[in-house]
C-alpha cells in the first residue's frame, strides 16, 4: 500500500487519504516486533476500563468489549470493563477521558471523526487533539455505497446509479449514519464531483438507515462496509462501490470509487485507543503493547472480520502521525464540501 500524502490544496484531495501504510498498520498476518515493549512483567491493574462514546450493542461497543476481554485474560488488568458514555456523536466521552487518571487504567476507544474531523465542524468543541495521547489503532474499515429495492435492478455500477439519479431526481437520495460523519462526506463528495444533486438523508446511526434502505424508503446508503455484508448474498442490497485504495477482501467483486473514476473518494476509517494528555510515553507504550496483543489474537481478528473490520495495531508515534495527517486532510475536505454543524 502506498504511503500517505498530505493535502496541498482543497481542490486536489490525495488518493491515499485516511489510509495506513504497511508499517503503520500491523495486522495479525504481518506483526512487527521491533519497538514493542513487553508488558507482562508489570503489575496488572486491579481494574481498567475502556471508555466508549456509543451505546451498548453498536460497532464501537463491540470492538471495545472484544479488547476488554483480552486485556483481562492477558494480564493487563484483573478486571477490564467497558464504560459506555454515549451522546453527542461520541464527543461526551472525550471529556470523561480528560478527567480520568493518566496511568493506563482508563483508555478511550473511538472512530476517526471524533478526534480528527469534529474539530473542523464544531465551533464549541470541549476538547482539542492535544487533550488525548495516542496509543494504538485497533482496526479499520472502508465504506460502501449500496442501493436497495427503490433503485431498479438494472443499476449495477456507480455510473448506472448516477445516470438513474440524474434521470429520476425524486429518487436521488442517499442515507448516512449522520450529518457530519465520514460516510456523509463521501456522499457529498460524490455529488460534488459527479455534478448530480444527491439529497442527503441523515440517520441516527447506520441501523435505521439500512432498514429504510431495505424497505425502499431511501434509494442509496453510504456506510461502513460491514453494514451491507449480511444482505449481499441474498440480493436484498447491492453494493456499487467501496472506498479503499484496493477492492475490499469482504467484497472482491465490487469496484472501488477510484476504479470508477472517483479517485478523490478514497478513504478508510480507523478505530483507535487514546489516553489522557498527561499520560507518559512509558504508560502509552505499555498500553499499546497490550492493545497489540489483544487485536492480533486470532479469535479477535476473526470476530472483527465478521463485521467488515481488519484488525491491526500501530505504535503511539505512528498513531500520532496518522492523527496529525488525517486532521489536515479533514480540514481540506470540510472546506471543499462547505459543511458546518450549523447547516
Coordinates of C-alpha atoms in Angstrom, one line a residue, residues 113-267:
X113 CA -14.2 11.5 13.3
X114 CA -14.3 12.2 17.0
X115 CA -10.7 13.2 17.1
X116 CA -9.7 14.3 13.6
X117 CA -13.0 15.5 11.9
X118 CA -15.1 17.1 14.7
X119 CA -12.6 19.9 15.3
X120 CA -13.4 21.2 11.8
X121 CA -17.2 21.2 12.1
X122 CA -18.0 22.1 15.7
X123 CA -17.1 25.6 16.8
X124 CA -17.6 25.0 20.5
X125 CA -15.9 21.6 20.9
X126 CA -15.0 21.0 24.5
X127 CA -11.7 19.3 23.7
X128 CA -8.7 19.6 21.3
X129 CA -6.5 17.0 19.7
X130 CA -3.8 17.9 22.3
X131 CA -6.2 16.6 25.1
X132 CA -5.5 13.0 24.2
X133 CA -2.4 10.8 24.0
X134 CA -2.3 8.4 21.0
X135 CA -1.9 4.7 21.9
X136 CA -2.7 2.4 19.0
X137 CA -5.1 1.5 16.3
X138 CA -7.4 -1.4 16.9
X139 CA -9.0 -2.0 13.5
X140 CA -10.1 -0.2 10.4
X141 CA -12.8 -0.4 7.8
X142 CA -13.8 1.1 4.4
X143 CA -17.1 2.5 3.4
X144 CA -19.6 1.1 0.9
X145 CA -22.2 2.7 -1.3
X146 CA -25.2 0.5 -1.6
X147 CA -28.6 0.6 -3.2
X148 CA -31.9 -1.2 -2.3
X149 CA -35.2 -2.0 -3.9
X150 CA -36.1 1.6 -4.6
X151 CA -33.4 1.6 -7.3
X152 CA -34.0 -0.6 -10.5
X153 CA -32.3 -3.9 -10.8
X154 CA -30.6 -2.7 -13.9
X155 CA -28.4 -0.4 -11.8
X156 CA -25.2 -2.4 -11.3
X157 CA -22.5 0.2 -11.1
X158 CA -21.9 3.7 -9.7
X159 CA -22.1 5.1 -13.2
X160 CA -25.5 3.4 -13.6
X161 CA -26.7 4.9 -10.4
X162 CA -25.6 8.4 -11.2
X163 CA -27.3 8.2 -14.6
X164 CA -30.5 6.9 -13.0
X165 CA -30.3 9.6 -10.3
X166 CA -30.0 12.3 -12.9
X167 CA -33.0 11.0 -14.8
X168 CA -35.0 10.5 -11.6
X169 CA -34.3 13.4 -9.3
X170 CA -37.1 12.5 -7.0
X171 CA -35.3 9.3 -6.0
X172 CA -31.8 10.7 -5.9
X173 CA -31.3 10.5 -2.2
X174 CA -28.7 8.7 -0.1
X175 CA -28.7 8.0 3.6
X176 CA -25.7 8.1 6.0
X177 CA -25.2 7.3 9.7
X178 CA -25.5 11.0 10.4
X179 CA -24.7 14.5 9.3
X180 CA -21.0 15.3 9.5
X181 CA -19.9 11.7 9.6
X182 CA -17.2 10.3 7.2
X183 CA -19.8 8.4 5.1
X184 CA -21.8 11.6 4.8
X185 CA -18.7 13.4 3.4
X186 CA -18.2 10.6 0.9
X187 CA -21.7 11.1 -0.4
X188 CA -21.3 14.8 -0.5
X189 CA -18.0 14.5 -2.5
X190 CA -19.7 12.1 -4.9
X191 CA -22.5 14.6 -5.5
X192 CA -20.0 17.5 -6.0
X193 CA -17.6 15.6 -8.3
X194 CA -20.4 14.0 -10.4
X195 CA -22.3 17.3 -10.7
X196 CA -25.5 15.5 -9.8
X197 CA -27.8 16.8 -7.0
X198 CA -28.0 13.9 -4.5
X199 CA -30.2 14.7 -1.5
X200 CA -28.7 13.7 1.9
X201 CA -30.9 11.9 4.4
X202 CA -29.1 11.7 7.8
X203 CA -29.9 8.9 10.3
X204 CA -29.1 8.4 13.9
X205 CA -26.6 5.6 13.2
X206 CA -26.4 3.0 10.4
X207 CA -29.0 0.6 11.6
X208 CA -32.1 2.7 10.9
X209 CA -30.7 3.8 7.6
X210 CA -30.1 0.2 6.5
X211 CA -33.6 -0.7 7.5
X212 CA -35.0 2.2 5.4
X213 CA -32.8 1.1 2.5
X214 CA -34.2 -2.5 2.7
X215 CA -37.7 -1.1 2.9
X216 CA -37.3 1.2 -0.1
X217 CA -37.8 4.5 1.8
X218 CA -34.3 5.7 0.7
X219 CA -32.6 4.7 -2.5
X220 CA -29.0 4.5 -1.5
X221 CA -26.8 4.4 1.6
X222 CA -23.2 5.3 2.3
X223 CA -22.0 3.5 5.4
X224 CA -19.2 1.2 6.7
X225 CA -19.0 -1.9 4.5
X226 CA -19.9 -4.2 7.4
X227 CA -23.4 -2.8 7.5
X228 CA -24.1 -4.2 4.0
X229 CA -22.5 -7.6 4.3
X230 CA -25.4 -9.5 5.8
X231 CA -27.7 -8.6 2.9
X232 CA -25.4 -9.0 -0.1
X233 CA -25.7 -12.8 -0.7
X234 CA -29.5 -12.7 -0.6
X235 CA -29.6 -9.8 -3.1
X236 CA -31.6 -7.6 -0.8
X237 CA -29.0 -4.9 -1.2
X238 CA -26.4 -4.2 -4.0
X239 CA -23.0 -2.8 -3.2
X240 CA -21.9 -0.4 -6.0
X241 CA -18.6 0.9 -4.7
X242 CA -16.1 0.7 -1.8
X243 CA -13.8 3.4 -0.6
X244 CA -10.4 1.7 -0.2
X245 CA -7.3 2.0 -2.3
X246 CA -7.9 -1.6 -3.4
X247 CA -11.0 -3.7 -3.5
X248 CA -12.2 -4.9 -0.1
X249 CA -11.5 -8.5 0.7
X250 CA -15.0 -8.6 2.0
X251 CA -16.5 -7.7 -1.4
X252 CA -13.8 -8.5 -4.0
X253 CA -16.2 -8.3 -6.9
X254 CA -17.1 -4.7 -6.1
X255 CA -15.1 -1.9 -7.7
X256 CA -13.7 0.9 -5.7
X257 CA -14.7 4.5 -6.2
X258 CA -11.3 5.1 -7.8
X259 CA -11.8 2.3 -10.3
X260 CA -15.0 4.0 -11.4
X261 CA -13.4 7.4 -11.9
X262 CA -13.6 9.0 -8.4
X263 CA -10.0 8.8 -7.2
X264 CA -10.7 11.5 -4.5
X265 CA -13.2 9.3 -2.8
X266 CA -10.5 7.0 -1.3
X267 CA -11.0 6.8 2.4

